[in-house]
Coordinates of C-alpha atoms and ligand atoms in Angstrom, one line a residue:
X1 CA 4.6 27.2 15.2
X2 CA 2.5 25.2 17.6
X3 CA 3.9 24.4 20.9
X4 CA 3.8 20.8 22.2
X5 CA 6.2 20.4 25.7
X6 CA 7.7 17.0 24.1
X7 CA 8.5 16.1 20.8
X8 CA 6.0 13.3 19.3
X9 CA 7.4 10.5 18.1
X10 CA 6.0 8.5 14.8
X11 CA 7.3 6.0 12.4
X12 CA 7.4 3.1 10.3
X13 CA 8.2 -0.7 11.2
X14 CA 9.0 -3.2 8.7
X15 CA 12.2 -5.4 7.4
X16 CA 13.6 -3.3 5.3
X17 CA 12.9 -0.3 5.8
X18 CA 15.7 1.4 4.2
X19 CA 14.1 2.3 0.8
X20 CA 11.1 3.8 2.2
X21 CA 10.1 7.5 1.6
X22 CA 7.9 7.6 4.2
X23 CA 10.0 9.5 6.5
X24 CA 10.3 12.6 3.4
X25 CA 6.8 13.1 3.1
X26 CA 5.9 13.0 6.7
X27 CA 8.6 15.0 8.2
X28 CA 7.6 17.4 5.1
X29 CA 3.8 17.6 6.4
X30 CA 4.9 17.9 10.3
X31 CA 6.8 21.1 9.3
X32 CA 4.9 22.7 7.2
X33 CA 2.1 22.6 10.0
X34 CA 4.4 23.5 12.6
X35 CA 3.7 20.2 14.3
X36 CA 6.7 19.2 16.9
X37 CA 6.9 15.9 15.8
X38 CA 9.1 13.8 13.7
X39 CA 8.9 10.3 12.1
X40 CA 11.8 7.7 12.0
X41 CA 12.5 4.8 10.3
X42 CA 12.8 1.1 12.4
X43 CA 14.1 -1.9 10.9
X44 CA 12.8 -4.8 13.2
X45 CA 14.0 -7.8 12.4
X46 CA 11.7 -10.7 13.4
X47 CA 12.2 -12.4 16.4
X48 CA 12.4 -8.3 17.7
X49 CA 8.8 -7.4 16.8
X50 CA 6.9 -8.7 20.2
X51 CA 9.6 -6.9 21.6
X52 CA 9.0 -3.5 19.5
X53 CA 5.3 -3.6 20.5
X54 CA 5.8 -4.9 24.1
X55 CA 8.7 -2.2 25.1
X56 CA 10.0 0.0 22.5
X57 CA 6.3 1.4 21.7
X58 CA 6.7 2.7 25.3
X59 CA 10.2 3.8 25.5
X60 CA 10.4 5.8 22.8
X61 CA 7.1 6.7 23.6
X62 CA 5.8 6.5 20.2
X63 CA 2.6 8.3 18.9
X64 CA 1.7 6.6 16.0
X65 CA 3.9 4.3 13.5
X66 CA 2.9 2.8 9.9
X67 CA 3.8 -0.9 9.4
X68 CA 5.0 -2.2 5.9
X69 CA 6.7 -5.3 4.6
X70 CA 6.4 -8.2 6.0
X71 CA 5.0 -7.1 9.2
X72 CA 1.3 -5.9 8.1
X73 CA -0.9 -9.2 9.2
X74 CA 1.4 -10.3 11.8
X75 CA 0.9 -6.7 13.7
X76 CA -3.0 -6.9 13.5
X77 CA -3.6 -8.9 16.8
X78 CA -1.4 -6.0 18.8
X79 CA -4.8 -3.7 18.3
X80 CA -6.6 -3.8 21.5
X81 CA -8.3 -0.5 20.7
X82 CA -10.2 -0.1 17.9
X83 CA -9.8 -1.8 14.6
X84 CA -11.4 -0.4 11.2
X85 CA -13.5 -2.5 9.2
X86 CA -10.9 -2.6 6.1
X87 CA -8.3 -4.0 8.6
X88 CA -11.0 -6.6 9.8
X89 CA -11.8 -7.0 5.9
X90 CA -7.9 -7.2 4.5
X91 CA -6.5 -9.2 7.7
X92 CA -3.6 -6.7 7.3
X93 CA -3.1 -3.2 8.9
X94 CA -0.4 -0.1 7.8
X95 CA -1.4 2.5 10.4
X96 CA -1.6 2.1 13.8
X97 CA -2.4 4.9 16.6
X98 CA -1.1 4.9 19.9
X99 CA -3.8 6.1 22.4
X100 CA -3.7 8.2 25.5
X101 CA -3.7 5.0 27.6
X102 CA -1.3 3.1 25.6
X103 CA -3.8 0.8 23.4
X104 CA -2.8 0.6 19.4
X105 CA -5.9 1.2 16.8
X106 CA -5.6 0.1 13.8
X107 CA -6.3 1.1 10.1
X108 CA -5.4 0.4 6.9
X109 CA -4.9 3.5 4.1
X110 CA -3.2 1.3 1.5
X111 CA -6.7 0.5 -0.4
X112 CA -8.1 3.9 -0.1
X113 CA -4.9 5.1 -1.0
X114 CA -5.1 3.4 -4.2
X115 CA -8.2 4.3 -5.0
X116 CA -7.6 8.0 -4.9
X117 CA -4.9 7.1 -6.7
X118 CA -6.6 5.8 -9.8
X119 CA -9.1 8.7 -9.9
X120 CA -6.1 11.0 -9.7
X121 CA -5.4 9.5 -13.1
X122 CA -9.1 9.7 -14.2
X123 CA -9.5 5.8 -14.1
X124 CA -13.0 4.9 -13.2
X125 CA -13.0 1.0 -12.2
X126 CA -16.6 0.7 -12.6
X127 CA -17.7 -2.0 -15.3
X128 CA -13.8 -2.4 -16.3
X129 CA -12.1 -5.6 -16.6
X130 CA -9.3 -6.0 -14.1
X131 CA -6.0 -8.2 -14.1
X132 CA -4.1 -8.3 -11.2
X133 CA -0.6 -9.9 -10.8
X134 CA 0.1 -10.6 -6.7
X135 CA -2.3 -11.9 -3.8
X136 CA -0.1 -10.8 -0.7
X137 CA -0.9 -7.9 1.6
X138 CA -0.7 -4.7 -1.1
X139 CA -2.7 -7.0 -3.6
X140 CA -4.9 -7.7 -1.3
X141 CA -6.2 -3.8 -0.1
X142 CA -6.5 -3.1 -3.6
X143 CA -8.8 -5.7 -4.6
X144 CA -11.0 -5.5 -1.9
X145 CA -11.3 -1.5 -2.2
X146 CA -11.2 -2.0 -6.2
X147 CA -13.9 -4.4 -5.9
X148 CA -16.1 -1.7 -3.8
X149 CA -16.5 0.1 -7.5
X150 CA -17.9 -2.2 -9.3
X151 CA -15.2 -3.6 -11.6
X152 CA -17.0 -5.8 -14.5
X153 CA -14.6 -8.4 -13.2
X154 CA -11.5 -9.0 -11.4
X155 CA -8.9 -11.8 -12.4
X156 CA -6.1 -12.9 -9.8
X157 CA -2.9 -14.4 -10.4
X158 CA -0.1 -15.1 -7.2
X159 CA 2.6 -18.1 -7.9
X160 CA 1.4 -19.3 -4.5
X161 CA -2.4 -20.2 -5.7
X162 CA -3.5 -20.2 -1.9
X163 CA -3.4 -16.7 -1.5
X164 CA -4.6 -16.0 -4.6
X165 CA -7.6 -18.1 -3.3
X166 CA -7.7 -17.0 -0.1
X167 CA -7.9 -13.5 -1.6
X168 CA -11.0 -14.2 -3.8
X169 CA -12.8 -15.7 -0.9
X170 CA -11.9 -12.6 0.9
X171 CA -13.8 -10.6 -1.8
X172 CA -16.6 -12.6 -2.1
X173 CA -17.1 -12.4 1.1
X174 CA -17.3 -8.5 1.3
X175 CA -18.7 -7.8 -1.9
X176 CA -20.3 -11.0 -3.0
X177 CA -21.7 -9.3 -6.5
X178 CA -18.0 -9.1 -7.3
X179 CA -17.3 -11.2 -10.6
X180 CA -14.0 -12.2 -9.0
X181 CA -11.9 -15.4 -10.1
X182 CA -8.4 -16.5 -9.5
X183 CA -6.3 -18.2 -12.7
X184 CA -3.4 -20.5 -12.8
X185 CA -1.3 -19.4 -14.9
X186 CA -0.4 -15.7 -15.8
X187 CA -2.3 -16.3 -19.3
X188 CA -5.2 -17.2 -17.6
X189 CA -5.3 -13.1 -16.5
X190 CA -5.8 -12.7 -20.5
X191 CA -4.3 -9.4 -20.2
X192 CA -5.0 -8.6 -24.3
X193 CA -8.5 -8.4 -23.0
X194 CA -8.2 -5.7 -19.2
X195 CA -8.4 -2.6 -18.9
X196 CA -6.8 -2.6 -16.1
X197 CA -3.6 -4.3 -15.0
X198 CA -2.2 -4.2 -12.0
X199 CA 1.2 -5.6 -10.4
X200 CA 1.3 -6.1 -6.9
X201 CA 4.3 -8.1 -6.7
X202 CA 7.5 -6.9 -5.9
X203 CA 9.0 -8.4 -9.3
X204 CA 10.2 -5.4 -10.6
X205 CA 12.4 -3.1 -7.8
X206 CA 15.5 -5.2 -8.8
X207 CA 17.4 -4.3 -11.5
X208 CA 17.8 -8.1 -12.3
X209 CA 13.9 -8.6 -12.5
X210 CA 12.4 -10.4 -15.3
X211 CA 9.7 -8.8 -17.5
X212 CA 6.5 -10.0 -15.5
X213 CA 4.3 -10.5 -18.5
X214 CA 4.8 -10.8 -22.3
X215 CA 4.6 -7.4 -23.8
X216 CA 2.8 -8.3 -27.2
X217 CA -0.3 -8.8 -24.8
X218 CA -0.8 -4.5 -24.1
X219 CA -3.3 -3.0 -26.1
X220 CA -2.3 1.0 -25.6
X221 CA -5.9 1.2 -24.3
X222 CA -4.7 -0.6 -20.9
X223 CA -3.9 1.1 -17.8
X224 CA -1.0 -0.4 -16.2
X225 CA -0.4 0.5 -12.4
X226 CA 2.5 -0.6 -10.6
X227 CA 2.3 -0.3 -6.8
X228 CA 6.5 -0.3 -7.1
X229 CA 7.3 3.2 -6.6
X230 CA 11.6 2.7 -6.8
X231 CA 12.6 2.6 -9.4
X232 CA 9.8 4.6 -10.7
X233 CA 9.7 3.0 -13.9
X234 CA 10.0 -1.3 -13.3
X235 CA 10.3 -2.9 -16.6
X236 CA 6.9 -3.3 -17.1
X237 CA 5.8 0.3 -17.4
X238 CA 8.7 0.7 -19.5
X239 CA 6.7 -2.2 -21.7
X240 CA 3.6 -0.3 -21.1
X241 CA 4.9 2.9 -21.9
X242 CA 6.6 1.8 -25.0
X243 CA 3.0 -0.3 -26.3
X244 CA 1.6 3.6 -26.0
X245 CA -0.5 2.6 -22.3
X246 CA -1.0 5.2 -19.9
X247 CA 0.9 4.0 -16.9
X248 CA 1.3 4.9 -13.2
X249 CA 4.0 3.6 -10.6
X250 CA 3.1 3.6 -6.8
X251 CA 4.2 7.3 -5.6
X252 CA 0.1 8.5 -5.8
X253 CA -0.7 5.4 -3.4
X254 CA 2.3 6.2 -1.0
X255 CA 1.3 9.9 -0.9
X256 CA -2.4 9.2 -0.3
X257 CA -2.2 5.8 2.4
X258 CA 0.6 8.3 4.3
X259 CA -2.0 11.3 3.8
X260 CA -4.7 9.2 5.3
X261 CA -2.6 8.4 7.9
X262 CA -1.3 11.5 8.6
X263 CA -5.3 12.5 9.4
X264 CA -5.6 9.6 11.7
X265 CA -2.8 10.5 13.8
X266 CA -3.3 14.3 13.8
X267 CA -6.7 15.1 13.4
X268 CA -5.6 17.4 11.0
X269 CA -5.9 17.8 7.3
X270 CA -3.0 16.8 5.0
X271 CA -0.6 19.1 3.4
X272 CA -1.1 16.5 0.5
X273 CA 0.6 19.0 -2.2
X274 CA 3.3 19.8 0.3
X275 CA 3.8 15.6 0.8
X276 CA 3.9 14.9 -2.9
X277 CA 6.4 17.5 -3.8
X278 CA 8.6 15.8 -0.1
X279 CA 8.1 12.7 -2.6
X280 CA 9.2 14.0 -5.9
X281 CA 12.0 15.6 -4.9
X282 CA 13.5 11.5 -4.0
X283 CA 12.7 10.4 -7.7
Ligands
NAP301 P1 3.8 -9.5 -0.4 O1 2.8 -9.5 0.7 O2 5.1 -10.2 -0.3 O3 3.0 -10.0 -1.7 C1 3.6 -10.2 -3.0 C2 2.9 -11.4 -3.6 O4 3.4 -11.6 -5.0 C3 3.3 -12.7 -2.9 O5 2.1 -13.5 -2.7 C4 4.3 -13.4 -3.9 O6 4.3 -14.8 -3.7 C5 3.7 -13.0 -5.2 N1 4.6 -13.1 -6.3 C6 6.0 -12.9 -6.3 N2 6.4 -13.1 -7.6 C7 5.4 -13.3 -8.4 C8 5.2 -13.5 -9.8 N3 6.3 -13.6 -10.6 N4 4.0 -13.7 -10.3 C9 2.9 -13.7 -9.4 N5 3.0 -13.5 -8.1 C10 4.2 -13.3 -7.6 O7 4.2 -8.0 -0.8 P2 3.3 -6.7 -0.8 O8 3.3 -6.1 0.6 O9 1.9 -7.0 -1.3 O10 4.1 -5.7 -1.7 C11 4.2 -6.0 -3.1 C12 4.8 -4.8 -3.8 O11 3.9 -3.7 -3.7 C13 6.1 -4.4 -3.2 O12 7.0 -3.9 -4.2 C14 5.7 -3.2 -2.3 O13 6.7 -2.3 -2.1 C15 4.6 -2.6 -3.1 N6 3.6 -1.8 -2.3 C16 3.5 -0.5 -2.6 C17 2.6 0.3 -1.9 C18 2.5 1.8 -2.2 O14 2.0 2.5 -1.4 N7 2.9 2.2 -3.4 C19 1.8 -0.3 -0.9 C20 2.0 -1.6 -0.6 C21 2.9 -2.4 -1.4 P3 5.4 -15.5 -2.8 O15 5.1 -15.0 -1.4 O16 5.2 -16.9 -2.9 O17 6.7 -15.0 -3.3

């Protein structure tokens, strides 16, 4: 076991917080390297977070922390320390280090995470057609690191058309040979025609959820991906499933960001295996 004189301290900030497994598959990794840390879960309401990063960082002298829902853009001008380029790129960061003198770096394993995801699966985005459902802060790491590969071209739909257009200017920006394009309607993502469909919207974790698209539309040669991760199966991989498409919920994206940021706050390789089984055994 490796000795540390204090207990390190990481976490996870966001409103809720409750239904996160974060705290499994870290805790899981910290023990299995003999690490003397542990990682908590803090639901900071909003009129508490200046307060979390001004005072609480300190007194519960917190290592490192991972920021989710809805706090991931409004904690990017905290970093005074270094930022990565996807968190410069997305607007948005999930991982933030606290360093020796106090400052807060910043990156963002949520695309990445994705990514590694998808290969996991043996998807390979390049030249595929892409349809994704959501523009806010998960949509947007997995269309910029999505459109890093290549896709033939990537649709966008969000109910609220100015992120959806905010997002494709975001895209061309970065990676301005990106055939990228944002549609009106949920038609307009002319789903009978990807090969990849993607919801990042968080229609779907409630039981009372609607179907989010019309089901006739799957050809069983789609790969549906829902970033939801509980319930494990939303209604529309139930759809997907049923229309004989291979289908993946979000649990390979939440092991690999919290790998990733595992690495950035250790220095030390993930006990990846070790996190996902921390992860299975909540399903
Ligand atoms: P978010 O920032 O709130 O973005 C969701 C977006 O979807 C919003 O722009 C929302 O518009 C839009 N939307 C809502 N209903 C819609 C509909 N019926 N059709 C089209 N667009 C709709 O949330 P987020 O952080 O991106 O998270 C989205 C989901 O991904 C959540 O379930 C979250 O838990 C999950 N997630 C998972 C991982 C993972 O590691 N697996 C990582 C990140 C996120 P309005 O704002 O106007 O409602």
């Amino acid at each position: 076991m490796e000795q540390t004189s204090d207990k390190l301290r990481y976490g996870l900030i966001g409103y809720p917080v409750s239904h996160s497994y974060s705290a499994f598959m870290q805790n899981a990794a910290f023990k299995y390297l003999g690490i003397n840390a542990e990682y908590e879960l803090f639901q900071i309401p909003p009129k508490e977070l200046d307060n979390f990063f001004k005072k609480t960082i300190v007194e519960k002298k917190l290592s490192g922390f991972n920021v989710t829902v809805p706090y991931k853009e409004k904690a990017v001008p905290y970093l005074n320390a270094s930022v990565s380029p996807n968190v410069r790129m997305n607007q948005a960061v999930n991982t933030v280090r606290v360093e020796k003198d106090g400052s807060l770096s910043g990156v963002n394993t949520d695309g990445i995470g994705f990514c590694m995801d998808l290969k996991d699966h043996g998807f390979d985005v390049r030249r595929k057609n892409v349809s994704l459902i959501g523009a806010g802060g998960g949509a947007k790491s997995v269309a910029t690191c999505v459109s890093g590969i290549n896709p033939a071209r990537l649709r966008i739909f969000d109910i609220d058309q100015s992120k959806a257009e905010l997002l494709r200017r975001i895209v061309k920006d970065f990676f301005p040979s990106t055939n990228v394009e944002t549609v009106e309607t949920m038609d307009g993502l002319e789903i009978d025609r990807a090969d990849l469909l993607i919801n990042a919207t968080p229609v779907g974790m409630k039981d009372s959820d609607p179907l989010l698209i019309d089901p006739g539309l799957l050809r069983k040669e789609v790969f549906v991906y829902d970033l939801i991760y509980n319930p494990g199966e939303t209604k529309l991989l139930r759809a997907a499933r049923q229309a004989g498409c291979i289908t993946a919920n979000g649990l390979g994206m939440l092991l690999y960001q919290g790998a990733l940021a595992f690495e950035f706050w250790t220095g030390k390789v993930a006990p990846v295996d070790i996190m996902r089984r921390a992860l299975l055994e909540q399903i």
